[in-house]
Tab-separated table of C-alpha atoms in Angstrom:
chain	number	residue	atom	x	y	z
I	1	UNK	CA	122.260	-57.203	5.388
I	2	UNK	CA	123.348	-54.564	7.996
I	3	UNK	CA	120.610	-53.881	10.907
I	4	UNK	CA	118.740	-50.904	10.333
I	5	UNK	CA	119.037	-48.889	13.849
I	6	UNK	CA	115.360	-48.993	14.565
I	7	UNK	CA	115.253	-53.029	14.538
I	8	UNK	CA	115.485	-53.060	18.286
I	9	UNK	CA	115.295	-56.457	20.010
I	10	UNK	CA	112.762	-54.856	22.525
I	11	UNK	CA	110.031	-54.684	19.636
I	12	UNK	CA	110.816	-58.769	19.474
I	13	UNK	CA	108.937	-59.390	22.777
I	14	UNK	CA	109.201	-62.929	23.333
I	15	UNK	CA	106.336	-65.044	24.048
I	16	UNK	CA	105.857	-62.880	27.213
I	17	UNK	CA	104.878	-59.792	28.435
I	18	UNK	CA	106.523	-59.548	31.891
I	19	UNK	CA	108.541	-62.190	32.232
I	20	UNK	CA	111.660	-61.990	34.152
I	21	UNK	CA	113.877	-64.243	32.606
I	22	UNK	CA	113.879	-62.680	29.208
I	23	UNK	CA	117.101	-60.126	28.762
I	24	UNK	CA	116.829	-57.193	25.936
I	25	UNK	CA	120.573	-57.247	25.010
I	26	UNK	CA	122.203	-53.839	24.179
I	27	UNK	CA	123.570	-52.940	20.643
I	28	UNK	CA	126.811	-53.494	21.390
I	29	UNK	CA	126.672	-56.714	23.098
I	30	UNK	CA	128.356	-59.822	21.343
I	31	UNK	CA	125.119	-61.350	21.871
I	32	UNK	CA	123.233	-59.197	19.469
I	33	UNK	CA	124.455	-60.233	16.132
I	34	UNK	CA	123.820	-58.491	12.892
I	35	UNK	CA	123.355	-60.953	9.758
I	36	UNK	CA	124.411	-60.324	6.464
I	37	UNK	CA	121.826	-62.613	4.675
I	38	UNK	CA	120.647	-65.298	6.978
I	39	UNK	CA	121.321	-66.975	10.230
I	40	UNK	CA	123.629	-69.755	8.129
I	41	UNK	CA	125.861	-66.954	7.236
I	42	UNK	CA	127.081	-66.486	10.980
I	43	UNK	CA	127.559	-69.798	13.180
I	44	UNK	CA	126.508	-68.199	16.389
I	45	UNK	CA	123.170	-66.952	14.690
I	46	UNK	CA	122.852	-70.258	13.159
I	47	UNK	CA	123.124	-71.899	16.557
I	48	UNK	CA	120.643	-69.938	18.197
I	49	UNK	CA	118.126	-70.397	15.539
I	50	UNK	CA	118.598	-74.099	15.496
I	51	UNK	CA	118.197	-74.122	19.176
I	52	UNK	CA	114.851	-72.915	19.526
I	53	UNK	CA	112.843	-75.763	19.759
I	54	UNK	CA	115.428	-77.425	22.419
I	55	UNK	CA	115.548	-73.773	24.543
I	56	UNK	CA	111.878	-73.984	25.329
I	57	UNK	CA	111.719	-77.597	26.111
I	58	UNK	CA	114.556	-76.920	28.606
I	59	UNK	CA	112.962	-73.922	30.008
I	60	UNK	CA	109.392	-75.187	29.605
I	61	UNK	CA	108.685	-74.479	33.322
I	62	UNK	CA	110.340	-71.358	33.696
I	63	UNK	CA	108.593	-70.124	30.893
I	64	UNK	CA	105.210	-71.127	32.542
I	65	UNK	CA	106.192	-69.235	35.604
I	66	UNK	CA	107.389	-66.085	33.467
I	67	UNK	CA	104.923	-65.803	30.782
I	68	UNK	CA	102.614	-62.650	31.846
I	69	UNK	CA	99.035	-63.064	32.223
I	70	UNK	CA	97.800	-59.391	31.525
I	71	UNK	CA	96.392	-60.479	28.233
I	72	UNK	CA	97.636	-56.781	26.731
I	73	UNK	CA	96.827	-58.740	23.561
I	74	UNK	CA	93.173	-58.772	24.259
I	75	UNK	CA	92.394	-55.969	21.521
I	76	UNK	CA	93.915	-57.728	18.846
I	77	UNK	CA	92.512	-61.040	20.079
I	78	UNK	CA	89.053	-59.185	19.412
I	79	UNK	CA	89.555	-57.839	16.134
I	80	UNK	CA	91.012	-61.574	15.247
I	81	UNK	CA	87.577	-63.091	16.667
I	82	UNK	CA	85.501	-60.425	14.690
I	83	UNK	CA	87.491	-61.572	11.442
I	84	UNK	CA	87.371	-65.351	12.283
I	85	UNK	CA	83.617	-65.160	13.177
I	86	UNK	CA	82.501	-65.896	16.820
I	87	UNK	CA	82.654	-69.825	16.810
I	88	UNK	CA	85.298	-70.335	14.601
I	89	UNK	CA	87.564	-73.247	15.148
I	90	UNK	CA	91.153	-71.749	16.063
I	91	UNK	CA	94.464	-73.306	15.386
I	92	UNK	CA	97.248	-72.025	17.679
I	93	UNK	CA	100.684	-72.227	16.195
I	94	UNK	CA	103.176	-71.926	18.936
I	95	UNK	CA	100.548	-72.143	22.110
I	96	UNK	CA	103.036	-72.503	24.660
I	97	UNK	CA	101.670	-73.119	28.137
I	98	UNK	CA	98.089	-71.990	27.033
I	99	UNK	CA	97.970	-69.129	29.035
I	100	UNK	CA	96.817	-66.409	28.720
I	101	UNK	CA	95.867	-66.607	24.862
I	102	UNK	CA	94.272	-70.177	24.497
I	103	UNK	CA	92.432	-70.029	27.847
I	104	UNK	CA	90.888	-66.672	26.479
I	105	UNK	CA	89.987	-68.255	23.171
I	106	UNK	CA	88.797	-71.515	24.908
I	107	UNK	CA	86.707	-69.578	27.378
I	108	UNK	CA	85.023	-67.002	24.665
I	109	UNK	CA	83.945	-70.536	23.031
I	110	UNK	CA	86.071	-71.492	20.461
I	111	UNK	CA	87.026	-75.030	19.833
I	112	UNK	CA	91.044	-74.789	19.821
I	113	UNK	CA	93.932	-76.882	18.345
I	114	UNK	CA	97.029	-76.134	19.838
I	115	UNK	CA	100.388	-76.763	18.407
I	116	UNK	CA	103.925	-76.557	20.489
I	117	UNK	CA	107.113	-78.187	19.902
I	118	UNK	CA	107.942	-78.481	23.452
I	119	UNK	CA	106.313	-81.743	24.921
I	120	UNK	CA	106.196	-80.251	28.557
I	121	UNK	CA	104.267	-77.134	27.757
I	122	UNK	CA	101.739	-79.195	25.743
I	123	UNK	CA	101.360	-81.441	28.857
I	124	UNK	CA	100.398	-78.294	30.824
I	125	UNK	CA	97.924	-77.332	27.806
I	126	UNK	CA	96.517	-80.717	28.190
I	127	UNK	CA	96.113	-80.640	31.839
I	128	UNK	CA	94.588	-77.325	32.051
I	129	UNK	CA	92.459	-77.479	29.112
I	130	UNK	CA	91.282	-81.044	28.433
I	131	UNK	CA	88.606	-80.164	25.848
I	132	UNK	CA	91.393	-79.026	23.658
I	133	UNK	CA	93.234	-80.612	20.873
I	134	UNK	CA	96.958	-80.519	21.746
I	135	UNK	CA	99.661	-81.573	19.298
I	136	UNK	CA	103.401	-81.758	19.888
I	137	UNK	CA	104.720	-80.774	16.370
I	138	UNK	CA	106.888	-78.634	14.488
I	139	UNK	CA	104.730	-75.840	12.804
I	140	UNK	CA	107.095	-75.741	9.700
I	141	UNK	CA	106.285	-79.373	9.010
I	142	UNK	CA	102.525	-79.494	9.886
I	143	UNK	CA	99.959	-81.111	8.023
I	144	UNK	CA	96.783	-81.311	10.026
I	145	UNK	CA	94.430	-82.517	6.937
I	146	UNK	CA	91.910	-79.970	8.140
I	147	UNK	CA	91.042	-76.232	7.847
I	148	UNK	CA	90.298	-73.824	10.612
I	149	UNK	CA	88.349	-70.529	10.846
I	150	UNK	CA	91.039	-68.795	12.659
I	151	UNK	CA	95.031	-69.322	12.592
I	152	UNK	CA	97.211	-67.700	15.185
I	153	UNK	CA	101.008	-67.464	15.363
I	154	UNK	CA	101.684	-65.072	18.273
I	155	UNK	CA	105.205	-64.645	19.484
I	156	UNK	CA	106.227	-68.082	17.862
I	157	UNK	CA	106.550	-67.401	14.050
I	158	UNK	CA	109.177	-64.657	14.634
I	159	UNK	CA	111.485	-67.597	16.011
I	160	UNK	CA	111.900	-68.813	12.638
I	161	UNK	CA	114.561	-67.924	10.112
I	162	UNK	CA	113.529	-65.971	7.242
I	163	UNK	CA	113.518	-68.866	4.924
I	164	UNK	CA	111.351	-70.855	7.071
I	165	UNK	CA	109.023	-67.753	7.673
I	166	UNK	CA	108.619	-67.772	4.030
I	167	UNK	CA	107.604	-71.089	3.634
I	168	UNK	CA	105.062	-70.742	6.268
I	169	UNK	CA	102.683	-69.079	4.289
I	170	UNK	CA	101.944	-72.460	2.307
I	171	UNK	CA	101.179	-73.975	5.886
I	172	UNK	CA	98.950	-71.247	6.775
I	173	UNK	CA	97.111	-71.484	3.204
I	174	UNK	CA	96.352	-74.992	3.862
I	175	UNK	CA	95.208	-75.074	7.124
I	176	UNK	CA	92.839	-71.992	6.200
I	177	UNK	CA	89.109	-72.290	5.652
I	178	UNK	CA	87.555	-70.228	3.101
I	179	UNK	CA	87.236	-66.477	5.082
I	180	UNK	CA	89.713	-67.548	8.000
I	181	UNK	CA	91.655	-64.841	9.809
I	182	UNK	CA	95.241	-64.974	10.269
I	183	UNK	CA	97.347	-63.390	12.754
I	184	UNK	CA	100.750	-63.486	13.494
I	185	UNK	CA	103.252	-61.289	15.112
I	186	UNK	CA	106.751	-60.273	13.440
I	187	UNK	CA	109.690	-57.646	13.910
I	188	UNK	CA	108.917	-53.922	12.476
I	189	UNK	CA	111.604	-54.315	9.540
I	190	UNK	CA	113.697	-56.942	8.286
I	191	UNK	CA	116.560	-58.426	10.350
I	192	UNK	CA	118.080	-61.247	12.819
I	193	UNK	CA	118.923	-60.693	16.548
I	194	UNK	CA	119.646	-62.718	19.533
I	195	UNK	CA	118.471	-62.001	22.743
I	196	UNK	CA	118.564	-63.684	25.749
I	197	UNK	CA	116.365	-66.118	28.155
I	198	UNK	CA	117.619	-67.407	31.227
I	199	UNK	CA	121.252	-67.417	30.140
I	200	UNK	CA	120.753	-68.879	26.513
I	201	UNK	CA	120.638	-67.272	23.263
I	202	UNK	CA	117.140	-66.747	22.276
I	203	UNK	CA	116.705	-66.018	18.138
I	204	UNK	CA	114.404	-63.534	16.192
I	205	UNK	CA	113.878	-63.084	12.794
I	206	UNK	CA	111.452	-60.886	10.724
I	207	UNK	CA	111.189	-60.086	6.803
I	208	UNK	CA	110.065	-56.682	5.993
I	209	UNK	CA	106.818	-55.113	5.279
I	210	UNK	CA	106.542	-55.502	1.624
I	211	UNK	CA	107.502	-58.908	1.523
I	212	UNK	CA	105.173	-59.825	4.285
I	213	UNK	CA	102.566	-58.217	2.060
I	214	UNK	CA	103.388	-60.219	-1.086
I	215	UNK	CA	103.555	-63.298	0.570
I	216	UNK	CA	100.037	-62.894	2.133
I	217	UNK	CA	98.930	-61.822	-1.360
I	218	UNK	CA	100.463	-64.684	-3.165
I	219	UNK	CA	98.779	-67.218	-1.045
I	220	UNK	CA	95.470	-65.987	-0.990
I	221	UNK	CA	95.366	-63.731	2.238
I	222	UNK	CA	94.295	-59.867	1.931
I	223	UNK	CA	95.761	-57.733	4.960
I	224	UNK	CA	92.926	-56.201	7.054
I	225	UNK	CA	95.486	-54.301	9.445
I	226	UNK	CA	98.877	-54.110	10.491
I	227	UNK	CA	100.491	-52.108	12.687
I	228	UNK	CA	104.038	-52.073	13.918
I	229	UNK	CA	105.321	-51.073	17.302
I	230	UNK	CA	101.836	-50.844	18.645
I	231	UNK	CA	102.152	-49.135	21.864
I	232	UNK	CA	99.023	-50.661	23.278
I	233	UNK	CA	100.242	-53.997	23.108
I	234	UNK	CA	103.829	-53.638	24.387
I	235	UNK	CA	105.290	-52.716	21.314
I	236	UNK	CA	104.270	-55.719	19.330
I	237	UNK	CA	104.381	-55.576	15.536
I	238	UNK	CA	100.909	-57.208	14.429
I	239	UNK	CA	99.483	-58.600	10.960
I	240	UNK	CA	95.777	-59.497	10.533
I	241	UNK	CA	94.670	-60.877	7.158
I	242	UNK	CA	91.704	-63.093	5.704
I	243	UNK	CA	91.764	-65.876	3.550
I	244	UNK	CA	89.734	-65.054	0.207
I	245	UNK	CA	91.483	-67.522	-2.357
């Protein structure tokens, strides 16, 4: 697969809205890599994909400082809460430092379970929000044995390889209560790209719209809203769905 020219790194806004440490890499940079099939076919791409968990742990304190707090996601979070019900328990996959999204949901009255692979970031969440249930875990292998009224994977899911993204829909399904809302961010079209955070390669991937629609439907989710390159939310591509199976 060759990148379509409209797959832009600027549309993979990595877990931040204002962070100074994230660099958008020009198309002709050796750090921006087209993949023919998947990360496993390109050694540098594969290495970047495999390093995501370690990268966020290495830079956890930097990320906490860099992560914007303006809550440009507010409109989408309002739609998510409406779809989930005002008092639904929420599962936040890739919760990061808990700022600003987990804080917003907790202050709105939701019981929140946050999952992140970074021990340091989860420790920050536990210190800031002791009422939350914070877990150090890899979302790809998550099995909490309970279901939630809302599942959020905002600017975390798109760090997974295409194969891992496909497998995540079973994880979403297995943690979704009847009528649960699911919201995640992706790229605007299929591709893999490596950006940079504080000098380290930062991997992102996306499937195409048709495949996401098929995966959602086959796992019992109905799309409520989808918008690519939302200008009101920093160019994010967002999916909001409801579990109906």
